[in-house]
Each structure stands twice: as structure tokens, then as C-alpha cells.
Short mmCIF file of C-alpha atoms in Angstrom, two decimals:
data_model
loop_
_atom_site.label_atom_id
_atom_site.label_comp_id
_atom_site.label_asym_id
_atom_site.label_seq_id
_atom_site.Cartn_x
_atom_site.Cartn_y
_atom_site.Cartn_z
CA MET Z 1 55.63 -246.71 126.66
CA ALA Z 2 55.30 -243.85 128.95
CA ASN Z 3 58.92 -241.83 130.36
CA LEU Z 4 59.08 -242.58 133.64
CA ASP Z 5 59.85 -240.05 136.77
CA VAL Z 6 63.15 -241.62 137.28
CA THR Z 7 64.98 -238.34 135.61
CA THR Z 8 64.21 -235.91 138.67
CA ALA Z 9 64.61 -237.91 141.47
CA THR Z 10 67.92 -237.55 142.76
CA LEU Z 11 70.22 -237.40 145.83
CA PRO Z 12 72.75 -234.62 146.37
CA LEU Z 13 76.50 -236.09 146.20
CA ARG Z 14 78.97 -234.21 149.08
CA SER Z 15 81.12 -232.81 146.30
CA GLY Z 16 78.25 -231.22 144.53
CA GLY Z 17 75.83 -232.39 141.76
CA VAL Z 18 73.13 -235.33 142.11
CA ILE Z 19 72.63 -238.82 141.37
CA PRO Z 20 69.82 -240.43 140.08
CA GLN Z 21 68.25 -242.71 142.46
CA VAL Z 22 67.36 -245.59 140.65
CA GLY Z 23 69.69 -247.04 138.12
CA LEU Z 24 70.01 -249.89 135.65
CA GLY Z 25 72.31 -252.43 137.02
CA VAL Z 26 74.00 -254.72 134.21
CA TRP Z 27 75.47 -257.45 136.14
CA GLN Z 28 74.74 -260.97 134.49
CA ALA Z 29 73.70 -259.13 131.30
CA PRO Z 30 74.59 -260.58 128.16
CA ARG Z 31 77.14 -259.13 126.31
CA GLY Z 32 76.32 -257.71 122.83
CA GLY Z 33 73.28 -256.37 121.50
CA VAL Z 34 71.31 -257.78 124.49
CA THR Z 35 72.77 -255.50 127.11
CA ARG Z 36 73.39 -252.39 124.59
CA ASP Z 37 69.70 -252.68 123.72
CA ALA Z 38 68.40 -252.99 127.41
CA VAL Z 39 70.58 -249.75 127.95
CA HIS Z 40 69.11 -247.63 124.97
CA ALA Z 41 65.36 -248.92 125.96
CA ALA Z 42 66.22 -247.67 129.94
CA LEU Z 43 67.35 -244.27 128.58
CA ARG Z 44 64.44 -243.97 126.36
CA LEU Z 45 62.10 -244.79 128.81
CA GLY Z 46 63.64 -242.12 131.34
CA TYR Z 47 66.68 -243.58 133.08
CA ARG Z 48 69.41 -241.47 133.83
CA HIS Z 49 71.65 -244.10 135.15
CA VAL Z 50 73.53 -247.08 134.33
CA ASP Z 51 75.84 -248.88 136.80
CA THR Z 52 78.43 -251.70 135.21
CA ALA Z 53 81.79 -252.73 135.84
CA ARG Z 54 84.91 -254.28 134.30
CA ILE Z 55 84.35 -257.48 135.72
CA TYR Z 56 80.78 -257.95 134.13
CA GLY Z 57 82.41 -257.55 131.07
CA ASN Z 58 79.82 -255.19 129.15
CA GLU Z 59 81.63 -251.96 129.42
CA ALA Z 60 81.58 -251.60 125.55
CA GLU Z 61 77.84 -252.62 125.10
CA VAL Z 62 76.84 -250.33 127.90
CA GLY Z 63 78.83 -247.28 125.98
CA GLU Z 64 77.27 -248.48 122.76
CA GLY Z 65 73.74 -248.04 124.31
CA ILE Z 66 74.27 -244.72 125.56
CA ARG Z 67 75.75 -243.62 122.14
CA GLN Z 68 72.70 -245.27 120.34
CA SER Z 69 70.38 -243.53 122.33
CA GLY Z 70 70.92 -239.90 121.46
CA ILE Z 71 71.15 -238.72 125.01
CA PRO Z 72 73.22 -236.14 125.65
CA ARG Z 73 76.14 -237.45 127.62
CA ALA Z 74 76.17 -235.15 130.33
CA GLU Z 75 72.82 -236.22 131.41
CA VAL Z 76 73.93 -239.95 131.78
CA PHE Z 77 75.31 -241.00 134.90
CA VAL Z 78 77.76 -243.54 134.14
CA THR Z 79 79.21 -245.56 136.79
CA THR Z 80 81.79 -248.58 136.65
CA LYS Z 81 84.40 -250.42 139.00
CA LEU Z 82 88.40 -251.08 139.48
CA TRP Z 83 87.94 -254.99 139.86
CA ASN Z 84 90.36 -257.18 142.38
CA GLU Z 85 93.04 -257.95 140.18
CA ASP Z 86 93.29 -254.83 138.79
CA GLN Z 87 94.23 -253.11 142.60
CA GLY Z 88 97.02 -251.33 143.52
CA PHE Z 89 97.78 -248.46 142.64
CA ASP Z 90 99.74 -248.76 139.00
CA LYS Z 91 97.49 -251.00 137.77
CA ALA Z 92 94.21 -249.11 139.33
CA LEU Z 93 95.59 -246.40 137.15
CA ARG Z 94 95.67 -248.70 133.87
CA ALA Z 95 92.71 -250.40 134.68
CA PHE Z 96 90.70 -247.34 134.47
CA ASP Z 97 92.32 -246.12 131.75
CA ALA Z 98 90.90 -249.50 129.92
CA SER Z 99 87.59 -249.06 131.22
CA LEU Z 100 87.09 -245.68 129.84
CA GLN Z 101 88.19 -247.21 126.47
CA ARG Z 102 85.70 -249.85 126.54
CA LEU Z 103 83.02 -247.42 127.41
CA GLY Z 104 84.09 -245.25 124.45
CA LEU Z 105 83.87 -242.42 127.07
CA ASP Z 106 85.90 -238.98 128.19
CA TYR Z 107 84.75 -239.64 131.90
CA VAL Z 108 82.52 -241.64 134.31
CA ASP Z 109 80.33 -240.13 136.81
CA LEU Z 110 81.55 -242.29 139.55
CA TYR Z 111 84.45 -244.90 139.95
CA LEU Z 112 84.10 -247.66 142.65
CA LEU Z 113 86.63 -249.93 144.52
CA HIS Z 114 84.37 -253.15 143.72
CA TRP Z 115 85.91 -255.07 146.41
CA PRO Z 116 87.82 -254.07 149.74
CA VAL Z 117 91.08 -256.13 148.96
CA ALA Z 118 93.19 -256.94 151.72
CA GLY Z 119 96.71 -255.17 151.22
CA ARG Z 120 95.79 -253.62 148.34
CA ARG Z 121 92.97 -251.46 148.78
CA LEU Z 122 94.07 -248.59 150.44
CA ASP Z 123 96.91 -248.26 147.45
CA SER Z 124 94.24 -248.82 145.27
CA TRP Z 125 92.00 -245.57 146.91
CA ARG Z 126 94.90 -243.47 146.14
CA ALA Z 127 94.48 -244.36 142.20
CA LEU Z 128 90.77 -243.44 142.73
CA GLU Z 129 91.58 -240.01 144.36
CA ARG Z 130 94.38 -239.37 141.59
CA ILE Z 131 91.99 -240.15 138.47
CA LYS Z 132 88.95 -237.83 140.01
CA SER Z 133 91.86 -234.88 140.64
CA GLU Z 134 92.60 -235.32 137.00
CA GLY Z 135 88.60 -234.66 136.34
CA ARG Z 136 88.65 -238.18 134.35
CA ALA Z 137 85.78 -239.34 137.16
CA LYS Z 138 83.50 -236.70 138.71
CA HIS Z 139 83.24 -238.92 141.91
CA ILE Z 140 84.88 -241.81 143.44
CA GLY Z 141 83.68 -244.25 146.28
CA VAL Z 142 83.63 -247.99 147.21
CA SER Z 143 81.36 -251.05 147.10
CA ASN Z 144 80.88 -253.80 149.35
CA PHE Z 145 82.75 -251.80 152.12
CA LEU Z 146 81.75 -252.31 155.57
CA VAL Z 147 82.15 -250.81 159.06
CA PRO Z 148 86.06 -252.16 159.94
CA HIS Z 149 86.90 -251.72 156.33
CA LEU Z 150 85.36 -247.47 156.12
CA ASP Z 151 87.31 -246.86 159.47
CA GLU Z 152 90.63 -247.76 157.73
CA LEU Z 153 89.68 -245.80 154.60
CA PHE Z 154 88.81 -242.92 156.82
CA ASP Z 155 91.98 -242.66 158.92
CA ALA Z 156 94.60 -243.15 155.60
CA SER Z 157 92.64 -241.32 152.59
CA LYS Z 158 92.71 -237.60 151.73
CA GLU Z 159 88.78 -237.70 150.14
CA VAL Z 160 86.27 -239.68 152.02
CA PRO Z 161 84.10 -241.87 149.41
CA GLU Z 162 80.63 -240.26 148.07
CA VAL Z 163 79.39 -243.76 147.35
CA ASN Z 164 79.02 -247.05 148.90
CA GLN Z 165 77.66 -249.75 146.64
CA ILE Z 166 76.55 -252.99 148.90
CA GLU Z 167 73.71 -255.23 149.08
CA ILE Z 168 70.48 -254.19 150.26
CA HIS Z 169 67.21 -255.32 150.60
CA PRO Z 170 64.50 -255.94 153.79
CA PHE Z 171 66.28 -259.35 154.24
CA LEU Z 172 69.89 -257.80 154.46
CA GLN Z 173 69.78 -254.10 155.95
CA HIS Z 174 73.36 -253.00 156.66
CA ARG Z 175 72.07 -251.16 159.27
CA GLU Z 176 75.46 -250.14 161.27
CA THR Z 177 77.37 -249.34 157.86
CA ARG Z 178 74.32 -247.32 156.40
CA ALA Z 179 74.49 -245.22 160.07
CA LEU Z 180 78.39 -244.61 159.78
CA CYS Z 181 77.89 -243.71 155.72
CA ALA Z 182 75.10 -241.54 156.90
CA LYS Z 183 77.90 -239.65 159.39
CA HIS Z 184 79.94 -238.96 156.91
CA ARG Z 185 77.34 -238.14 154.12
CA ILE Z 186 78.32 -240.85 152.26
CA ILE Z 187 75.17 -241.86 148.91
CA VAL Z 188 74.87 -245.77 150.07
CA GLU Z 189 73.62 -247.43 146.69
CA ALA Z 190 71.44 -250.72 147.06
CA TYR Z 191 72.69 -253.79 144.45
CA SER Z 192 70.43 -256.68 144.28
CA PRO Z 193 67.53 -255.08 145.53
CA LEU Z 194 65.28 -257.63 144.11
CA THR Z 195 67.06 -260.40 146.08
CA HIS Z 196 67.64 -262.35 142.86
CA GLY Z 197 64.15 -263.02 143.17
CA THR Z 198 64.48 -265.56 146.07
CA ARG Z 199 62.50 -263.64 148.53
CA MET Z 200 59.28 -262.30 146.02
CA ASP Z 201 56.93 -264.84 147.75
CA ASP Z 202 57.83 -263.38 151.04
CA PRO Z 203 54.15 -263.29 153.09
CA THR Z 204 55.04 -259.82 154.31
CA VAL Z 205 56.14 -258.52 150.65
CA GLN Z 206 52.98 -260.45 149.01
CA ALA Z 207 50.93 -258.82 151.51
CA VAL Z 208 52.21 -255.37 151.14
CA ALA Z 209 52.31 -255.75 147.43
CA ARG Z 210 48.49 -256.36 147.60
CA GLU Z 211 47.80 -253.20 149.76
CA VAL Z 212 49.26 -250.72 147.37
CA SER Z 213 48.58 -252.75 144.18
CA ARG Z 214 51.70 -253.02 143.27
CA THR Z 215 54.17 -255.94 142.07
CA PRO Z 216 56.34 -257.39 144.91
CA ALA Z 217 59.57 -255.70 143.15
CA GLN Z 218 58.40 -252.57 143.11
CA VAL Z 219 57.48 -253.10 146.69
CA LEU Z 220 60.93 -253.94 147.43
CA LEU Z 221 62.59 -250.86 145.17
CA ARG Z 222 60.27 -248.51 146.80
CA TRP Z 223 61.32 -249.66 150.14
CA GLY Z 224 64.89 -248.61 149.21
CA VAL Z 225 63.48 -245.47 147.93
CA GLN Z 226 61.88 -244.67 150.97
CA HIS Z 227 65.50 -245.35 152.97
CA GLY Z 228 67.29 -243.06 150.68
CA LEU Z 229 69.00 -245.43 149.12
CA VAL Z 230 69.87 -245.41 145.51
CA THR Z 231 68.76 -248.68 144.32
CA LEU Z 232 69.82 -250.81 140.62
CA PRO Z 233 67.62 -253.20 139.82
CA LYS Z 234 68.65 -255.30 137.04
CA SER Z 235 67.24 -256.67 133.74
CA THR Z 236 67.48 -256.94 129.70
CA ARG Z 237 63.57 -256.65 129.56
CA GLU Z 238 61.63 -253.44 128.31
CA GLN Z 239 58.65 -254.27 130.18
CA ARG Z 240 60.68 -255.26 133.49
CA ILE Z 241 62.83 -252.17 133.12
CA ALA Z 242 59.52 -249.70 133.14
CA GLU Z 243 57.89 -251.75 136.28
CA ASN Z 244 61.17 -250.75 138.14
CA GLY Z 245 61.03 -247.51 137.47
CA ALA Z 246 57.51 -246.69 138.29
CA ILE Z 247 57.76 -246.75 141.85
CA PHE Z 248 57.39 -242.60 142.14
CA ASP Z 249 53.99 -242.77 142.05
CA PHE Z 250 52.92 -244.44 145.42
CA SER Z 251 54.33 -244.62 148.37
CA LEU Z 252 54.47 -247.18 151.45
CA SER Z 253 52.90 -246.34 154.96
CA GLU Z 254 55.02 -246.20 158.05
CA ASP Z 255 53.47 -249.45 158.98
CA ALA Z 256 54.16 -251.03 155.66
CA MET Z 257 57.78 -249.91 156.06
CA LYS Z 258 57.94 -251.29 159.53
CA ARG Z 259 57.03 -254.77 158.74
CA LEU Z 260 59.38 -254.75 155.95
CA ASP Z 261 62.17 -253.23 158.18
CA ALA Z 262 61.30 -256.62 160.41
CA LEU Z 263 62.19 -258.85 157.96
CA GLU Z 264 66.32 -258.59 158.72
CA GLU Z 265 68.06 -261.61 158.56
CA GLY Z 266 71.64 -261.31 157.35
CA CYS Z 267 70.47 -262.76 154.31
CA ALA Z 268 73.25 -262.40 151.33
CA THR Z 269 72.25 -263.71 147.94
CA GLY Z 270 75.82 -262.76 146.37
CA TRP Z 271 79.23 -261.91 147.35
CA ASP Z 272 79.47 -260.97 151.16
CA PRO Z 273 81.98 -259.22 152.15
CA ARG Z 274 81.76 -259.46 156.06
CA ASP Z 275 84.56 -261.98 156.13
CA GLN Z 276 86.77 -259.54 153.94
CA ARG Z 277 89.63 -258.15 156.43
#
């Protein structure tokens, strides 16, 4: 398969450097050879961004796939995340050390608070600020943080998150949160951009796909890219990984974008932080 144009599609991070706009997500990817081979395949196809987490249980396999690819470490953007039971200042520091060890890396490019755990998220953020100051995470951010969680963090922290990773697709757009992130120059990453396959047969998505001669999955991913999001589709199949990355040689018209924007229905297909105080 030919390399994809996902290496050069990047967004600038506030503290410097860039983040690739399409990354391979590995949530629910099996441990062992499947995840390792998926990472290896994605990097061979041109991906330069891999997103994992402690709770996914496959950090070691992600590290193996990166090493097997032969791609220089500096060219691969690696994200992992702090899970809920590891939150709190001291526990977060220890959990980060453990993630680095499992990955087999000296640093990560991005470390995220995976969830806005009440009573512990501010102490956890202080730990991430220290980790960044030590150079072991080049960038730090949050995941599943909505406006109230972000406002609290802005008031109490030294550093503003550089990234916020939340579920986003045409059926769940989090416009208020995205507007706040834009105001503070926080990159928004869209996880579950393909709705776990639950909306692929939507008539509007199907119609737009026919108009541009692309798959519904490519339409959903392109919608996110045109909204300036980082998008993190998950697959362990090489053909699907290639398809998900082939979204930079076409664009959606203004009319198509408006029709997709109109699909908002507040539909969370995974974790929903709207009730998290």
C-alpha cells in the first residue's frame, strides 16, 4: 500500500512543536501481537501519531510496534494517559514512571489526565506540570474535560492544558467546550470519531459519502479534520488503517459540512463526562 499524507498534516501546539492531525487509537485493541502489528502497520503507512493509555493495557505492545517499525523515535508522536485510580500527586508521578517503563521510552510527547476525577484532578495536574518541567512529557493535557472542569483548572493551575481529548463526531459536537478550548489555544482531539460504527448508516452521512465517492468513515473523519480537530480512529486491520488515513486528497463542501453539523443530537457512544462534577 502507498504511504498516506498523514505525516505532513499537523497542527501547532501552544508551547511549540506540532501534533499530527490523524493518529492511530488503540482503545480495546487486543494485547500482544495484534496491537503491536497494527502500530507497526500504521507507521509503515505513514502515520506518525499513536494514542494509548494505561487503562487500555497495551502500552508495552505500542512500544514494541514503534521499535519494530524502525522509524526514529523523534518522528513518532506518542500519547498515553493517567487513569482514575492513579490520580493524586504522588500516585500520578509513580503511574507515569510505570507507563514509561511499559512503553520502553524515555519520554512521551503528550500525557493526559484521562478523566476529571473529582477531588483529585487538581493534584494530578500539578504532577503533570512537574513531569513536563522535567522534560519527560513534552506536552500535557486533559481528556473528557468539559467547560466546568476546564474553568476550574484555569483558576488553579500554572499551565493551561495544550490538548483536550473528548468524544466528537457530527452526532456529539461539544461546541461550547470547543469554543473555550479555541479561546485558550487548546488543541481538541476527537476520540471515537467513527461513533463505534453506530451511525455509519445515517442517511446524511451516506449521502455525503456518495457525493464525494468515499466511505462513510472517511466522511466522518474528514468532517473532524475540516473543523480543525485531531482525529483518532481505532482499527487493527491494515486495510482499514489505510482507509482512515486517506482523507487528505478530498474535501467536503460548505453545504456538506452544514448538513453534517446539523446532525447534533448529544449522542455519546462511550464515556460521558457531562455528569462528572
